[in-house]
Coordinates of C-alpha atoms in Angstrom, one line a residue:
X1 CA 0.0 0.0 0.0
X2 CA 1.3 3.3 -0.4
X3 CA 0.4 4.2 2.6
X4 CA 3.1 2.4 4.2
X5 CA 5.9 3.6 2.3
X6 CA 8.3 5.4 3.8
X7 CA 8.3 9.4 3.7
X8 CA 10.9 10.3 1.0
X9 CA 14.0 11.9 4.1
X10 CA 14.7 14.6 0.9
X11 CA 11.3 16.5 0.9
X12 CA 11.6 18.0 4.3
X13 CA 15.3 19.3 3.7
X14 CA 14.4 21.1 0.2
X15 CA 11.3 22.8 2.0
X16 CA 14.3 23.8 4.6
X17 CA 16.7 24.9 2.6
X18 CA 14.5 27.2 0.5
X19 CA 12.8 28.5 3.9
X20 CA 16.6 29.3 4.4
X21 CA 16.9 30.7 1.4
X22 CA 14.0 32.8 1.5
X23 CA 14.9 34.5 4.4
X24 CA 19.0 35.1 2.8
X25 CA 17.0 36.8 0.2
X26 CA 14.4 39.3 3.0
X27 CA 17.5 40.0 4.7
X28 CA 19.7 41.1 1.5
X29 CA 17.2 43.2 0.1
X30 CA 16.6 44.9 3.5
X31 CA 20.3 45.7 3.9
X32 CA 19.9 46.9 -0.1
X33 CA 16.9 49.3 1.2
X34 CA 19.2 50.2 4.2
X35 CA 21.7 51.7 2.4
X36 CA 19.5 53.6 -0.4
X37 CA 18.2 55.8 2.4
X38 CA 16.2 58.4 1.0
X39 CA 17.3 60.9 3.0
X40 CA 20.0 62.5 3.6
X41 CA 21.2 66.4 5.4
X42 CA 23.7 68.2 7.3
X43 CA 23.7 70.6 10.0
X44 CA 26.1 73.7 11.0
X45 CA 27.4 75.4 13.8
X46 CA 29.7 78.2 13.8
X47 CA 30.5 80.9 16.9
X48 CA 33.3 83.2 17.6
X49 CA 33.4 85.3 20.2
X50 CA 36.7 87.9 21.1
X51 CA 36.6 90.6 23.9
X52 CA 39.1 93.5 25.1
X53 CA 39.3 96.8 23.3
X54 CA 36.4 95.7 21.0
X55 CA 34.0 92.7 22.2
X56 CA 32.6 91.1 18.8
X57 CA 30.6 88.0 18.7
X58 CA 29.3 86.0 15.3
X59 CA 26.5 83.3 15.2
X60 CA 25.7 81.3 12.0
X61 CA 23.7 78.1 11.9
X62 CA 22.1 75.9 9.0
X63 CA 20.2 73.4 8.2
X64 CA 19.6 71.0 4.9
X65 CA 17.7 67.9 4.1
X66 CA 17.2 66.1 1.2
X67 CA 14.5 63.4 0.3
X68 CA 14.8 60.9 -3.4
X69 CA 12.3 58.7 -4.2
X70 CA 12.3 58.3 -8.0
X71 CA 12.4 60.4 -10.3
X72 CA 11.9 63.3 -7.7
X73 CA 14.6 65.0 -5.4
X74 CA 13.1 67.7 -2.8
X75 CA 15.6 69.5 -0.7
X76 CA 14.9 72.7 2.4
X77 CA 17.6 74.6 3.4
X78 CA 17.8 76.9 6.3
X79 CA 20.6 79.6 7.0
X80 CA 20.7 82.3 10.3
X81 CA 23.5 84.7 10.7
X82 CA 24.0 87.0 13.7
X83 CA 26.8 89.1 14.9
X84 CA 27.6 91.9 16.8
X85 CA 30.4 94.4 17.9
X86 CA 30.6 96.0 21.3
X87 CA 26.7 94.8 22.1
X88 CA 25.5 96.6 18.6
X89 CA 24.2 93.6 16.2
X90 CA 25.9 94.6 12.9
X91 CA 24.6 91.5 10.7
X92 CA 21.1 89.9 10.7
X93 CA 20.3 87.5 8.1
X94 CA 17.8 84.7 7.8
X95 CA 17.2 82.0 4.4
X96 CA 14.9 79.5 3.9
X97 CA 14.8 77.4 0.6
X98 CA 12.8 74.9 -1.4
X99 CA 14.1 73.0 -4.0
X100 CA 12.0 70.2 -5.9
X101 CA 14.5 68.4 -9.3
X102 CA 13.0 66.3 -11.8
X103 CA 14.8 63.9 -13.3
X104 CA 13.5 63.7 -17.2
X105 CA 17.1 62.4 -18.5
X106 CA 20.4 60.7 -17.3
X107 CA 21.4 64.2 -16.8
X108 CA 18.8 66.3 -16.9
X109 CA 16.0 67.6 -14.7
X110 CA 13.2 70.2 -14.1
X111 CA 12.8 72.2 -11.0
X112 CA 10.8 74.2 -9.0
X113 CA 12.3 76.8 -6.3
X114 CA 11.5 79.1 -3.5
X115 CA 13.1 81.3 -1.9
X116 CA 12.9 83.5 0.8
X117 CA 15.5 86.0 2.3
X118 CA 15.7 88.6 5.5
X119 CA 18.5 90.6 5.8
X120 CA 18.0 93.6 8.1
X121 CA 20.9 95.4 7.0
X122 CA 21.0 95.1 2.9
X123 CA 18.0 97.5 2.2
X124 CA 15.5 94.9 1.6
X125 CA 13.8 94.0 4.3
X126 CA 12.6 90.6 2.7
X127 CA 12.6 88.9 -0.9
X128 CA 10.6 86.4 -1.8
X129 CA 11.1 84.8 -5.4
X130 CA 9.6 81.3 -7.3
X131 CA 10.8 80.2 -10.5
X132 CA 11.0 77.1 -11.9
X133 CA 13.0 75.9 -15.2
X134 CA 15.2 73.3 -16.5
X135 CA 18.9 72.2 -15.0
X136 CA 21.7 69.9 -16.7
X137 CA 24.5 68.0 -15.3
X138 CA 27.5 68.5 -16.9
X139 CA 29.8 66.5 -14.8
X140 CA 28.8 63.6 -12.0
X141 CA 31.4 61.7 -11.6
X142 CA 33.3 60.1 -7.7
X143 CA 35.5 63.5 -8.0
X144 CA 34.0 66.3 -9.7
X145 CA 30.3 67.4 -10.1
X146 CA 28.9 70.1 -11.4
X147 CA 25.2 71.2 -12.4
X148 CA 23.9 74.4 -14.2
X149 CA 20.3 75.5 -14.4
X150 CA 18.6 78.4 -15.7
X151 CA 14.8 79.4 -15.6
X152 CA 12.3 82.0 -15.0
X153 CA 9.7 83.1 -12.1
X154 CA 8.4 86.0 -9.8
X155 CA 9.9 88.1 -6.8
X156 CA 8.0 90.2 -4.5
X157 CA 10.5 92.3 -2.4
X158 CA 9.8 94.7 0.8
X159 CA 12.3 97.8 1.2
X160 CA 13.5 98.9 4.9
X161 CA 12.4 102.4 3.4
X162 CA 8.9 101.1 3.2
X163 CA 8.0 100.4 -0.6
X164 CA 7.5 97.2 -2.2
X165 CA 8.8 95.5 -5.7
X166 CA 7.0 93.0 -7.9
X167 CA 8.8 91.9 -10.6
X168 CA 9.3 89.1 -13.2
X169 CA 12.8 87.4 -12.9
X170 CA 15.2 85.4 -15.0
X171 CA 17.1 82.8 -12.6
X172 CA 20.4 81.5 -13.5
X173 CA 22.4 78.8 -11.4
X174 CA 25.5 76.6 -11.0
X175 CA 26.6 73.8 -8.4
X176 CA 30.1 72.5 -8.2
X177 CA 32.0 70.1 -6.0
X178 CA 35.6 68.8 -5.8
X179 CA 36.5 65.8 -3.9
X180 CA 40.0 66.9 -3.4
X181 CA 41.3 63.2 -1.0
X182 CA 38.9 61.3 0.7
X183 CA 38.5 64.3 4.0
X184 CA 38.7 66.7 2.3
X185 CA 36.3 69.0 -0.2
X186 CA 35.7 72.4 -2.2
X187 CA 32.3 73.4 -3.0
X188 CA 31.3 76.5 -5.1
X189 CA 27.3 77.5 -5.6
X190 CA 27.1 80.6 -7.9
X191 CA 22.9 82.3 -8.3
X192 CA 21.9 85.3 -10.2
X193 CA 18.0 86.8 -10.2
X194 CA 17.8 89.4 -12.9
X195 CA 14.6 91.4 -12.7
X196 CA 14.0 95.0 -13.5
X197 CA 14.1 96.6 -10.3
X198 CA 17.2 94.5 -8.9
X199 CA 19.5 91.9 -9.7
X200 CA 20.1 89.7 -6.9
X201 CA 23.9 87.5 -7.1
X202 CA 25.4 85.4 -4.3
X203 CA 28.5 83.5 -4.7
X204 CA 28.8 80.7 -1.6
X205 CA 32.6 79.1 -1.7
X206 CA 33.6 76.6 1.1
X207 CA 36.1 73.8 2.0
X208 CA 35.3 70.9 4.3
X209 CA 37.8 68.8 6.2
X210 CA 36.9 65.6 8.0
X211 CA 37.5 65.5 11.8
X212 CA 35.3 62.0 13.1
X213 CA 32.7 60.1 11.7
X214 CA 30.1 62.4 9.9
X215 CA 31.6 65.7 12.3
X216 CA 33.4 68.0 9.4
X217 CA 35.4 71.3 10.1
X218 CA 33.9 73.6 7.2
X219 CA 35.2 77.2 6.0
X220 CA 33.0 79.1 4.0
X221 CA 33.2 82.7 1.9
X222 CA 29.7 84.0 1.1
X223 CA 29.2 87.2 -1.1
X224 CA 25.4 89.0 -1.5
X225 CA 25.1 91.6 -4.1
X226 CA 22.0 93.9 -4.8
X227 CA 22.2 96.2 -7.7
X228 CA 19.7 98.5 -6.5
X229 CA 19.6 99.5 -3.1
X230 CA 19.1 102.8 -1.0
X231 CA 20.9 105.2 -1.2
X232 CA 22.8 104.8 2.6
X233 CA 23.1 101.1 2.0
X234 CA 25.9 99.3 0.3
X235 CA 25.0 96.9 -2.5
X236 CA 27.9 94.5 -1.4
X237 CA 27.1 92.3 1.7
X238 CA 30.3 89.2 2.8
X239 CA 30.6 86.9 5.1
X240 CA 33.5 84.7 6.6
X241 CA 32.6 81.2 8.4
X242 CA 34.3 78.6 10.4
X243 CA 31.8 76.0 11.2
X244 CA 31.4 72.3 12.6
X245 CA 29.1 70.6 10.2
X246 CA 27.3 67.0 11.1
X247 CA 26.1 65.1 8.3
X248 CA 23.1 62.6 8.7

């Protein structure tokens, strides 16, 4: 009878051995999900503080995270800047930025910004702009990256004199990174927003050196220009930075 033959000792290890083999494969592809983490950021610190004849003190903080899934890339970024000399504040500055990139090619993409700036000592008050456009990238590779974009939008701008702008603007942009050794880097973001009231152009140059882990030492050069501005205001705005930057 069939019945009394005996159970086949092979059937119960293949069932085990592709149980084991299942779970190889759950645990490989959640280490393969671990380590394409959607999102990534960095945060900065940077005081200095001196007393004697003069007592100065300079504050500057910032923030950035960044989110992929597909196609998409969405990055904020927040920046505060505070100093003062003999307990008068002589720099004020708050930005806070939205970025959202399309990838529509290899090495191209569509974006979407915002951008909003306070600066109690350049003449505007605030400035508020949108554009959106197209962006190419010209170079990715492990050592050198660098991405250009160019597109159009809106600013709405409040003067510390009281009056207010509206205007259409043309945006242009570049990105650029060198990885010069494996601790060290040079990065170089040049913006330019051309309207007819004002053109706005910042140039942001740093280079990062790695301390421990994701803790970086980071010196930055930042220069804000304004075309247009009152009349007892200078149009050129720069700022030196030593920072400790953490990046998550």
């Amino acid at each position: 009878m069939l019945s009394g033959l005996p159970r086949n000792p092979c059937i119960p290890r293949n069932r085990n051995v592709k149980r084991v083999l299942l779970l190889v494969g759950l645990l490989l592809s959640a280490g393969a999900n671990a380590q394409q983490d959607p999102w990534s950021g960095k945060a900065t610190l940077g005081f200095l503080s001196t007393s004697g004849n003069t007592e100065n003190s300079t504050l500057n903080s910032g923030f950035e995270v960044g989110y992929t899934t597909g196609d998409w890339l969405h990055e904020l970024k927040a920046l505060a800047v505070n100093a003062s000399e003999n307990n008068d504040t002589t720099a004020e500055a708050y930005e806070l930025g939205w970025k959202s990139e399309w990838s529509i090619a290899e090495n191209q993409f569509l974006f979407g910004r915002l951008q909003w700036r306070k600066d109690r000592f350049s003449g505007f008050d605030t400035q508020f702009s949108q554009s959106v456009g197209y962006g190419r990238r010209l170079i990715d590779s492990e050592i050198h990256k660098l991405n250009v974009e160019g597109g159009a939008g809106a600013r709405q701008s409040d003067l510390a004199d009281g009056s207010t702008e509206n205007e259409f603007i043309l945006r242009l942009g570049s990105d650029y990174s060198w990885q010069i050794s494996e601790t060290s880097k040079f990065e170089q973001s040049l913006s330019a927003e051309s309207g007819s009231e004002n053109t706005y152009l910042e140039s942001v140059s740093s280079v990062s050196a790695s301390l421990v882990g994701n803790l970086a030492l980071v010196f930055s050069y930042t220069v804000k220009h304004n075309t247009d501005v009152p009349v007892d205001r200078e149009n050129t705005d720069t700022f030196t930075a030593i920072s400790l930057e953490y990046q998550f």
